[in-house]
CSV table of C-alpha atoms and ligand atoms in Angstrom, one decimal:
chain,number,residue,atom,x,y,z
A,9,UNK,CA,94.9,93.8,106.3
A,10,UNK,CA,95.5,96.9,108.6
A,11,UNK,CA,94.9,100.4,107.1
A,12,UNK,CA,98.3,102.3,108.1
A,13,UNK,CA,97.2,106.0,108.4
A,14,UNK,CA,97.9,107.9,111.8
A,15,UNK,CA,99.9,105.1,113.3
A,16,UNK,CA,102.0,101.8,112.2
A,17,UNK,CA,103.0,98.8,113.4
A,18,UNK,CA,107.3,98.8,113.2
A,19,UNK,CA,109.7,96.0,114.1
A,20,UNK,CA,111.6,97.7,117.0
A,21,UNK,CA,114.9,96.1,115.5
A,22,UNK,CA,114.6,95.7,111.4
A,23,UNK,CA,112.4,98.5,111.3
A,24,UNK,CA,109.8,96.8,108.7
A,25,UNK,CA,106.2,97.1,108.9
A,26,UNK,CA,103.6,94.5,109.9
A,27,UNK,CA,100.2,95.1,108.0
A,28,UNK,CA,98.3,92.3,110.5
A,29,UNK,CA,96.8,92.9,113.7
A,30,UNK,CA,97.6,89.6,114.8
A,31,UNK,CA,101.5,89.7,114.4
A,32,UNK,CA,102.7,89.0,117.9
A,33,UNK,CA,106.7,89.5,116.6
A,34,UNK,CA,108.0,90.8,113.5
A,35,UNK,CA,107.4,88.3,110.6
A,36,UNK,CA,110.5,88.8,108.8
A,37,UNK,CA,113.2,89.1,112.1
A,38,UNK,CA,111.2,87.6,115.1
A,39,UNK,CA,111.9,90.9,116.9
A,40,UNK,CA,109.5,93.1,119.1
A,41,UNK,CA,107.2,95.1,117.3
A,42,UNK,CA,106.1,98.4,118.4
A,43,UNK,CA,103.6,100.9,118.0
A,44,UNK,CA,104.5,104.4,116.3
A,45,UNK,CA,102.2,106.8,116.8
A,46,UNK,CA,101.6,109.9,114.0
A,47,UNK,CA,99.3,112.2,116.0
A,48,UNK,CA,100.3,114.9,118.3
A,49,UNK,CA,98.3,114.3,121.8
A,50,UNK,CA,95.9,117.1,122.4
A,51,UNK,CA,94.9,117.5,125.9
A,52,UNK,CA,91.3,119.3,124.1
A,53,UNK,CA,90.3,115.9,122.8
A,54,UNK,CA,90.0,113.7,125.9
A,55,UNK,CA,86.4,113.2,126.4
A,56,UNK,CA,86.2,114.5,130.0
A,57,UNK,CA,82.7,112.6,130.9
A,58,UNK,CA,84.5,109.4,130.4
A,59,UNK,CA,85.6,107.9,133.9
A,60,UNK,CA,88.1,105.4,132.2
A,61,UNK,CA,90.8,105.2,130.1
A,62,UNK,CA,88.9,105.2,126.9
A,63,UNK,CA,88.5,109.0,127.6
A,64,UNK,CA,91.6,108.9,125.4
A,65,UNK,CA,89.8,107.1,123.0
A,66,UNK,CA,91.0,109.7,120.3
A,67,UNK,CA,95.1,108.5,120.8
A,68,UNK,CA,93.7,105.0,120.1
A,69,UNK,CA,92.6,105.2,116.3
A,70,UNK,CA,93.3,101.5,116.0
A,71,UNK,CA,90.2,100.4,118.0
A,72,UNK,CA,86.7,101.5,116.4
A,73,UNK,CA,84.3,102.8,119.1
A,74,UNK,CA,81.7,100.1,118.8
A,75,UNK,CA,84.3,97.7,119.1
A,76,UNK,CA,85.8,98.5,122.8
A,77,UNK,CA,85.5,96.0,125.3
A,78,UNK,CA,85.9,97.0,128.6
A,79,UNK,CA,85.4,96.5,132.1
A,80,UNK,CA,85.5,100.0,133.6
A,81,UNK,CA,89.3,100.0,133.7
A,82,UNK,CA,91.4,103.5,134.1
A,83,UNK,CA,90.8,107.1,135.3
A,84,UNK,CA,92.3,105.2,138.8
A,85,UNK,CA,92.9,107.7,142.0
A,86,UNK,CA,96.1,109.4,142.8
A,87,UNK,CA,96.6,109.7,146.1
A,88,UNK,CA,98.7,112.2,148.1
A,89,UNK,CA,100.5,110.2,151.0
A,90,UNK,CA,102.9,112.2,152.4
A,91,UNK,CA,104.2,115.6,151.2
A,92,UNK,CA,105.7,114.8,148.0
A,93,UNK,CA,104.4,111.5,147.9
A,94,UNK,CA,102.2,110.1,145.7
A,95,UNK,CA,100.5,106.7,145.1
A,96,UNK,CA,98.7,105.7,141.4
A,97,UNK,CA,96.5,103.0,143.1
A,98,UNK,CA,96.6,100.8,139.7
A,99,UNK,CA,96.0,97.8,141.9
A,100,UNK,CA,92.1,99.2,141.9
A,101,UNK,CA,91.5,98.3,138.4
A,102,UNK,CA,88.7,95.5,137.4
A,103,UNK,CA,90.8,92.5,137.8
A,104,UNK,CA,92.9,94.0,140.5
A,105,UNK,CA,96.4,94.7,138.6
A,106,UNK,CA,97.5,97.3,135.8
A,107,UNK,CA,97.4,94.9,133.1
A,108,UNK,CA,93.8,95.6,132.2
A,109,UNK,CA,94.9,98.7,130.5
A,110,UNK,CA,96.3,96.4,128.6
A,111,UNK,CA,94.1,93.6,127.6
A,112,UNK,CA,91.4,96.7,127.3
A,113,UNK,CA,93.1,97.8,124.1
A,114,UNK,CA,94.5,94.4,123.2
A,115,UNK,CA,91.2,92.7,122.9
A,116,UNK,CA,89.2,95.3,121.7
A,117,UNK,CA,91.3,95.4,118.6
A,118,UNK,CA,91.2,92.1,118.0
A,119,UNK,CA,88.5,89.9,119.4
A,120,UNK,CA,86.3,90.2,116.0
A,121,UNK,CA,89.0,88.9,113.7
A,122,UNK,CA,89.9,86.1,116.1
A,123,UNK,CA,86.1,85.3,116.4
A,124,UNK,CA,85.9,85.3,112.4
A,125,UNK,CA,88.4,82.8,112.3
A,126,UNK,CA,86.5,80.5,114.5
A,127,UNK,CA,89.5,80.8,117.3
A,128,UNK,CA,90.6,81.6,120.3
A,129,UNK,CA,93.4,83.3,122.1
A,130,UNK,CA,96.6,81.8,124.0
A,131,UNK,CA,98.5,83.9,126.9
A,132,UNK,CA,101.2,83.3,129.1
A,133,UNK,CA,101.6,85.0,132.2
A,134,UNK,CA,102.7,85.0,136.0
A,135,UNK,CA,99.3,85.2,136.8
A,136,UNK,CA,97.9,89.3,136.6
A,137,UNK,CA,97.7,89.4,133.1
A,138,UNK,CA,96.4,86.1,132.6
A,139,UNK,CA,93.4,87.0,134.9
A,140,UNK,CA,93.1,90.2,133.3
A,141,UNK,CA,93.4,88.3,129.6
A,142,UNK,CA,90.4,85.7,130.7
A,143,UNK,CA,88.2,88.7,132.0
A,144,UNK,CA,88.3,90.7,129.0
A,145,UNK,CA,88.2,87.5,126.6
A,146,UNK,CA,85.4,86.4,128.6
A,147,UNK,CA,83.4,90.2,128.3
A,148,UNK,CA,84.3,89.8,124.7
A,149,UNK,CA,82.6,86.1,124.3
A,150,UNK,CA,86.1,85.0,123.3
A,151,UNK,CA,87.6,81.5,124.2
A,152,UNK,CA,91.1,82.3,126.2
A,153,UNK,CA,93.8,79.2,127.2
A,154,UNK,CA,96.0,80.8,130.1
A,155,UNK,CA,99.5,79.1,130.6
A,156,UNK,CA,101.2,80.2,133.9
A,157,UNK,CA,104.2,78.9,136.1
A,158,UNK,CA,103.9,76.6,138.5
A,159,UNK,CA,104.4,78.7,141.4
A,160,UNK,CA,101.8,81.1,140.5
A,161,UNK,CA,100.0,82.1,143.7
A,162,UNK,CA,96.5,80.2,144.5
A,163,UNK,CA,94.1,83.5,144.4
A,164,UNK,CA,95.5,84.1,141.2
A,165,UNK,CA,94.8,80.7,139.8
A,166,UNK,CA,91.5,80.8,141.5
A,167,UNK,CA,90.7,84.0,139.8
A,168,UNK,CA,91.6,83.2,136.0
A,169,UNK,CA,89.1,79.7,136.9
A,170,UNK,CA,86.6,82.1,137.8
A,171,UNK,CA,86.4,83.6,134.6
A,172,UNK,CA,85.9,80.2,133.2
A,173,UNK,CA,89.2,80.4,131.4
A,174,UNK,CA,91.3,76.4,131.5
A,175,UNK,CA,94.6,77.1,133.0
A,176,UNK,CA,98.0,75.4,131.9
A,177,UNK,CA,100.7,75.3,134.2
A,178,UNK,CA,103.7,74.8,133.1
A,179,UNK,CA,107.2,73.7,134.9
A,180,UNK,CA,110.3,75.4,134.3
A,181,UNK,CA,111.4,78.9,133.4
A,182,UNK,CA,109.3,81.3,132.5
A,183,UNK,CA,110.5,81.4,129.0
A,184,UNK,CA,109.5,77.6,129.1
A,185,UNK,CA,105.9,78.9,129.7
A,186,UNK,CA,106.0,81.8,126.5
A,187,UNK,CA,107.2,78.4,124.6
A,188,UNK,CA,104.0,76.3,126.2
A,189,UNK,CA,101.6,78.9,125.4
A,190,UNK,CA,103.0,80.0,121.4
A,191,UNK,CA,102.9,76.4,120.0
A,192,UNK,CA,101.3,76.1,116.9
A,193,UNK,CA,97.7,74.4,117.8
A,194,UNK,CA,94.7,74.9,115.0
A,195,UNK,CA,92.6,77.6,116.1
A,196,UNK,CA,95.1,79.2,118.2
A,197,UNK,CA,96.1,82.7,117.9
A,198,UNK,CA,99.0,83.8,120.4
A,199,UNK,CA,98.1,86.9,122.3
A,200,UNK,CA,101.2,87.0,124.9
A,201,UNK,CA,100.7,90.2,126.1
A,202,UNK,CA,104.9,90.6,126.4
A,203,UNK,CA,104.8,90.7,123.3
A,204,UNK,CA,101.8,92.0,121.6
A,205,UNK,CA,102.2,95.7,120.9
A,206,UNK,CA,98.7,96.5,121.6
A,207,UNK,CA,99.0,95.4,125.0
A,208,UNK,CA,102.1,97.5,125.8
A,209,UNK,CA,100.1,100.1,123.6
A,210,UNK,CA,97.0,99.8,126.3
A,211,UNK,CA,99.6,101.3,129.7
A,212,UNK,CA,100.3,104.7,127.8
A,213,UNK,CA,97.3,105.8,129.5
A,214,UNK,CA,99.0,105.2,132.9
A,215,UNK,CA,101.1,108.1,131.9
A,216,UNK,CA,98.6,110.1,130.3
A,217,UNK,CA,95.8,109.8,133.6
A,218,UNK,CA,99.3,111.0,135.8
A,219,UNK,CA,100.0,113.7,134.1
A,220,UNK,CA,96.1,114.8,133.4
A,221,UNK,CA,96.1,114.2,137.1
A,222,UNK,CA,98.6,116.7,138.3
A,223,UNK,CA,97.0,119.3,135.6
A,224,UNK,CA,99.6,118.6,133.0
A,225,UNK,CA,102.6,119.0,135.1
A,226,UNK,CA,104.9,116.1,135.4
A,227,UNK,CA,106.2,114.7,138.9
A,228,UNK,CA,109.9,115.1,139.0
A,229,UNK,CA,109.9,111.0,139.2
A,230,UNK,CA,108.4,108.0,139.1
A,231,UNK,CA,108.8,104.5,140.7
A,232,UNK,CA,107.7,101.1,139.4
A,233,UNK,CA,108.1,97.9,139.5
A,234,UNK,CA,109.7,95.6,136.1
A,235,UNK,CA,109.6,92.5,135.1
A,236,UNK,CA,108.8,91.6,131.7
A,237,UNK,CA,108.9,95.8,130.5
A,238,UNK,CA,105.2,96.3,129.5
A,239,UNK,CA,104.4,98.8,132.1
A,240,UNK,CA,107.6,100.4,132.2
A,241,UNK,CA,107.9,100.9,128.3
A,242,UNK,CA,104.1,101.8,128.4
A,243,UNK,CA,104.8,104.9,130.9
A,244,UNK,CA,107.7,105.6,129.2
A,245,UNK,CA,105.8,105.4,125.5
A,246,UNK,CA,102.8,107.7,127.3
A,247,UNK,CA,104.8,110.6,128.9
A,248,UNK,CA,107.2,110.7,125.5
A,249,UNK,CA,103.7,110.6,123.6
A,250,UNK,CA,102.9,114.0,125.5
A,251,UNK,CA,106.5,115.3,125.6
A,252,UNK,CA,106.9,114.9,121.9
A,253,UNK,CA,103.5,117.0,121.5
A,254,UNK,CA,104.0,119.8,123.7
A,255,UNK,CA,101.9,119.0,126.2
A,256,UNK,CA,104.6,118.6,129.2
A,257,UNK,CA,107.6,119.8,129.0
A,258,UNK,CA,109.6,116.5,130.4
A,259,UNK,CA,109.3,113.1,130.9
A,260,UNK,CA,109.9,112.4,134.4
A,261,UNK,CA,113.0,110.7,135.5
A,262,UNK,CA,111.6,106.9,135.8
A,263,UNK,CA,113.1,104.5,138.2
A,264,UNK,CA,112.5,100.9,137.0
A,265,UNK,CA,112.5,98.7,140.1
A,266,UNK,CA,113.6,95.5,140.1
A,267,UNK,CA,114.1,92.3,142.9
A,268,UNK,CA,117.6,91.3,143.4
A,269,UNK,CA,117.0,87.5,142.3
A,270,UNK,CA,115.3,89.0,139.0
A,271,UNK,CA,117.4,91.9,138.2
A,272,UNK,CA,118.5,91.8,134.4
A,273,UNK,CA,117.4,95.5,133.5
A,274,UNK,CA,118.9,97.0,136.6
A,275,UNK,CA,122.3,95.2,135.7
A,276,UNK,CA,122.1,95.9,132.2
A,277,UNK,CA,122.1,99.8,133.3
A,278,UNK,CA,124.8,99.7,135.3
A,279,UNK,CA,127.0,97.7,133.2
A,280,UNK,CA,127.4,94.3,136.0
A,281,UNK,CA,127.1,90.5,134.8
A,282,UNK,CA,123.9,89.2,136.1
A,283,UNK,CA,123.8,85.7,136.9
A,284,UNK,CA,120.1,84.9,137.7
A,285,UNK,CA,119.4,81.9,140.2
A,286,UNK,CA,118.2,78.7,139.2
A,287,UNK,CA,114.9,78.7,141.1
A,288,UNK,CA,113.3,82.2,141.7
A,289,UNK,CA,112.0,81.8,145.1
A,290,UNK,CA,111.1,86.4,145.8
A,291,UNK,CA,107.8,87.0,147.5
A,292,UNK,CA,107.4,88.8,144.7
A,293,UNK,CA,106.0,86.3,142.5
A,294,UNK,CA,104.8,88.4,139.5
A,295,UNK,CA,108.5,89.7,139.0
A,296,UNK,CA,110.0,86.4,137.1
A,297,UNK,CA,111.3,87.3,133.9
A,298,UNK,CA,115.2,86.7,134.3
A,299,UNK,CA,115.6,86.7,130.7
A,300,UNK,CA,112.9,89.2,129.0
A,301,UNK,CA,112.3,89.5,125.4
A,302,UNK,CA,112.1,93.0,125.7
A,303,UNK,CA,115.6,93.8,127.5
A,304,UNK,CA,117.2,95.8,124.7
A,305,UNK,CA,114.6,97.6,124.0
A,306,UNK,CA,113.6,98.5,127.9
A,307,UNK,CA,117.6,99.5,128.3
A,308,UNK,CA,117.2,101.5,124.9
A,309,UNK,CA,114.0,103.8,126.1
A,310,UNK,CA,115.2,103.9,129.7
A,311,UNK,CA,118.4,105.2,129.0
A,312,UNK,CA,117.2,107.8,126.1
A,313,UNK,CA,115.2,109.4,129.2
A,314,UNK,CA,117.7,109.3,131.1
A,315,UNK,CA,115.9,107.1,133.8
A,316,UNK,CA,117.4,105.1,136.2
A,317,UNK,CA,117.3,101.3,137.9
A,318,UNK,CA,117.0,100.2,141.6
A,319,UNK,CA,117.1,96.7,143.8
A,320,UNK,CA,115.6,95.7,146.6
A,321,UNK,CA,116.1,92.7,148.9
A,322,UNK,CA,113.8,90.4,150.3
A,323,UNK,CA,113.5,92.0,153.5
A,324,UNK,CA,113.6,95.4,151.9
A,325,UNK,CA,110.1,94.0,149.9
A,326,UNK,CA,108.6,92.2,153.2
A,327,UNK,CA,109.3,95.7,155.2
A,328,UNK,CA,107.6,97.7,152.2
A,329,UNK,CA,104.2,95.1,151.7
A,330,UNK,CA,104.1,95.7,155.7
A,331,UNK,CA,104.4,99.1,156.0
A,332,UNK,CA,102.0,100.1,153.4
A,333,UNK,CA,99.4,97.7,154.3
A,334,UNK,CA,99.3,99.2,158.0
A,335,UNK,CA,98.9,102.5,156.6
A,336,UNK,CA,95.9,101.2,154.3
A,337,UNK,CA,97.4,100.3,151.2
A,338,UNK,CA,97.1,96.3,150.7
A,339,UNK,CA,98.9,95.4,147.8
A,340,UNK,CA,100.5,92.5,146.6
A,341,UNK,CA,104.5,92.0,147.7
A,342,UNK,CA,105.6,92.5,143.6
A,343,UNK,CA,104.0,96.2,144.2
A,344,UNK,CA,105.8,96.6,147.1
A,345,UNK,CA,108.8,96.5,145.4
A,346,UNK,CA,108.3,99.9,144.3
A,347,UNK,CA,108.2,101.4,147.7
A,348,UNK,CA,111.2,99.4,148.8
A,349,UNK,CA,113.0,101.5,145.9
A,350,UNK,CA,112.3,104.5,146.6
A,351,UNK,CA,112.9,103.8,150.4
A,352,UNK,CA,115.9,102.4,149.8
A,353,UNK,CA,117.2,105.7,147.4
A,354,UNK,CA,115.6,108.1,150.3
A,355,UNK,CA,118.5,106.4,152.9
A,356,UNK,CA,120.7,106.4,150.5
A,357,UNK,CA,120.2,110.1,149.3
A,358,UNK,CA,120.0,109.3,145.7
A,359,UNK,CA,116.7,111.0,145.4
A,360,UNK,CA,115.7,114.2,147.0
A,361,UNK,CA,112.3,114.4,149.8
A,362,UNK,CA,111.5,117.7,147.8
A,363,UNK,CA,111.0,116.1,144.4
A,364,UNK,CA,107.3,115.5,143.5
A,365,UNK,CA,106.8,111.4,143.1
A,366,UNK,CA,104.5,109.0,142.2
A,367,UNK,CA,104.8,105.0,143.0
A,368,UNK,CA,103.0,103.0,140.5
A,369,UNK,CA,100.9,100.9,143.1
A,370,UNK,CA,100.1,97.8,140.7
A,371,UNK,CA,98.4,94.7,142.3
A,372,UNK,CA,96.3,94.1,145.1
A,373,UNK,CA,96.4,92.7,148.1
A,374,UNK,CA,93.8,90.0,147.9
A,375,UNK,CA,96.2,88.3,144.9
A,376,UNK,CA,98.7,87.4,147.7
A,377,UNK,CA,99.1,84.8,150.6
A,378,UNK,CA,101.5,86.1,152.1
A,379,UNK,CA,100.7,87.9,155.3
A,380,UNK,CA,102.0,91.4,156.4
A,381,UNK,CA,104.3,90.5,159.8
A,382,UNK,CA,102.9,92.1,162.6
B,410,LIG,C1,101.6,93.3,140.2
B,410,LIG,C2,102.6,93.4,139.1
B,410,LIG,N1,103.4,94.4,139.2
B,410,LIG,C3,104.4,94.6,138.3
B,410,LIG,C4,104.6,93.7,137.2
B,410,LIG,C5,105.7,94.0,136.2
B,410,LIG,O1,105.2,94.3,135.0
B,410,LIG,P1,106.0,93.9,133.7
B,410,LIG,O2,106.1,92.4,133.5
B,410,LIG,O3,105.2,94.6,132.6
B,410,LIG,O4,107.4,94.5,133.8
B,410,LIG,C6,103.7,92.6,137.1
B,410,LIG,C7,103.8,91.7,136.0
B,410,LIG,O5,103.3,90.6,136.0
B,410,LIG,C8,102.7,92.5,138.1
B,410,LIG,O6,101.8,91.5,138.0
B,411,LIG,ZN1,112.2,92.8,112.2
């Protein structure tokens, strides 16, 4: 039973509480549950020597200090690449992606009471997370079953293996995989980082490590790639965290990015039918959710912040992964997708050179086989 004192666990539809760590959805509706937070962010409590992102340990009362399990993950550069241009080079986290702000707070909070139990965790991914899930499982000396699609790229497999984690692919949809991976097995407690709160939780200091960054000043906007919604609804839960307290005075304008064969969000915003294919066949093979779980809720908090949605063709990502790995960054073709965005609205003048911008740079390189063209 979870103590509720500076933060609860709420059902983002039905609005009841959950009182278990281990709720994945809301027991009495099967909705999202969220994270509300009842502490002001205080810029005086982040434990400067820290080099990660537990030097917000303090926003995190739900994990106990001794408890943490990390892998160095966080306090990741920003770098300055052309006047107004910025890159948050998440792709340099331990396992390579973003996700491990995620899993960081995800596991931490519940690897003992999964380990009391005698069990071990199941997660579903396109292939980041699941790496990032087996790494911290594996720091935490918890068992982890990974279920992935079929056409998750070979590094990726290679990499969850490597942790010593089994893999389960599974054919079909992606939601076929959630449905692979939350089967009731004895033993088995279902982690899917989609829709655990305390992963989404874990990518609020994404915003926090921006805005700390630029010495508590927000960038007019920000750029980053969606697929399921955790990282998006992260940033957006992080910079309304700081907003809320005081501690900037906006949340930047945020421009979820989105391929045009897996495009529900951007649709959804401007108010077209979205018919997604049959096969998704991008290059950018960590953007596969045609259907998330978390669409109402990512059109909800990207539309109360008056943010914004973009698409990008094939081409448009190729050109992108190209350009930005002959100028240093190698990143994998879903991060790209990002650049292609805000390339795209740059020709299109929908967003001004002079605004101040960060691109959410979020997996590397190395997780790809595709090659830049030369
Ligand atoms: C490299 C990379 N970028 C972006 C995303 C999109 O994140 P989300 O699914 O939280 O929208 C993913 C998700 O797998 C990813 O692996
Ligand atoms: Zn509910």
């Amino acid at each position: 039973m979870l103590k509720l004192m500076n933060f609860e666990i709420r059902c983002t539809s039905c609005h009841k509480a959950s009182f278990s760590i281990l709720d994945f959805r809301c027991p009495s509706c099967g909705n999202p549950l969220d994270l509300c937070l009842g502490f002001n962010f205080e810029p005086g409590l982040v434990q400067l020597r820290n080099y990660s992102a537990w030097r917000y340990a303090r926003f995190y009362p739900y994990v106990d200090a001794k408890d943490i399990i990390t892998l160095g993950e966080g306090w990741i550069p920003l770098v300055r690449f052309s006047n107004n241009l910025y890159f948050k080079l998440d792709y340099l986290n331990p396992t390579g992606s973003f996700k491990d702000r995620g899993s960081t707070t995800l596991i931490s909070a519940i690897h003992r009471l999964v380990k009391k139990h005698g069990g071990y965790v199941a997660e579903d991914s396109s292939g980041n997370a699941g790496a990032s899930v087996a790494a911290y499982s594996t720091r935490a000396q918890l068992k982890a079953k990974i279920y992935v699609p079929e056409n998750v790229s070979g590094p990726k497999i290679s990499q969850i293996k490597s942790y010593g984690m089994p893999v389960v692919k599974v054919a079909g949809s992606r939601s076929q995989v959630a449905e692979k991976a939350q089967r009731a097995e004895e033993g088995r407690f279902y982690v899917g980082h989609i829709f655990h709160p305390f992963f989404r939780d874990g990518i609020r200091t994404l915003a926090y490590e921006i805005a700390e960054q630029f010495n508590w000043k927000t960038p007019e906007r920000i750029y980053l790639p969606v697929s399921a919604g955790t990282l998006l609804l992260g940033v957006i839960s992080g910079f309304r965290h700081l907003a809320d307290s005081g501690t900037i005075n906006n949340v930047p304008k945020i421009i979820a990015c989105q391929t045009r064969q897996v495009s529900p969000l951007y649709h959804r915003i401007r108010k077209l039918k979205y018919k997604p294919p049959k096969k998704v066949t991008s290059v950018a093979d960590a953007l596969v959710s045609t259907n998330p779980p978390l669409l109402d809720l990512m059109t909800k908090e990207l539309q109360e912040i008056r943010g914004d949605a973009e698409i990008v063709d094939e081409k448009e990502i190729v050109d992108a992964f190209t350009e930005l790995a002959h100028k240093g960054f190698f990143v994998e073709p879903s991060s790209a997708v990002a650049y292609a965005a805000y390339q795209k609205q740059l020709r299109n003048k929908e967003t001004p050179k002079t605004d101040k911008t960060v691109i959410v740079l979020t997996g590397h390189g190395l997780k790809t086989t595709l090659q830049p063209a030369s």
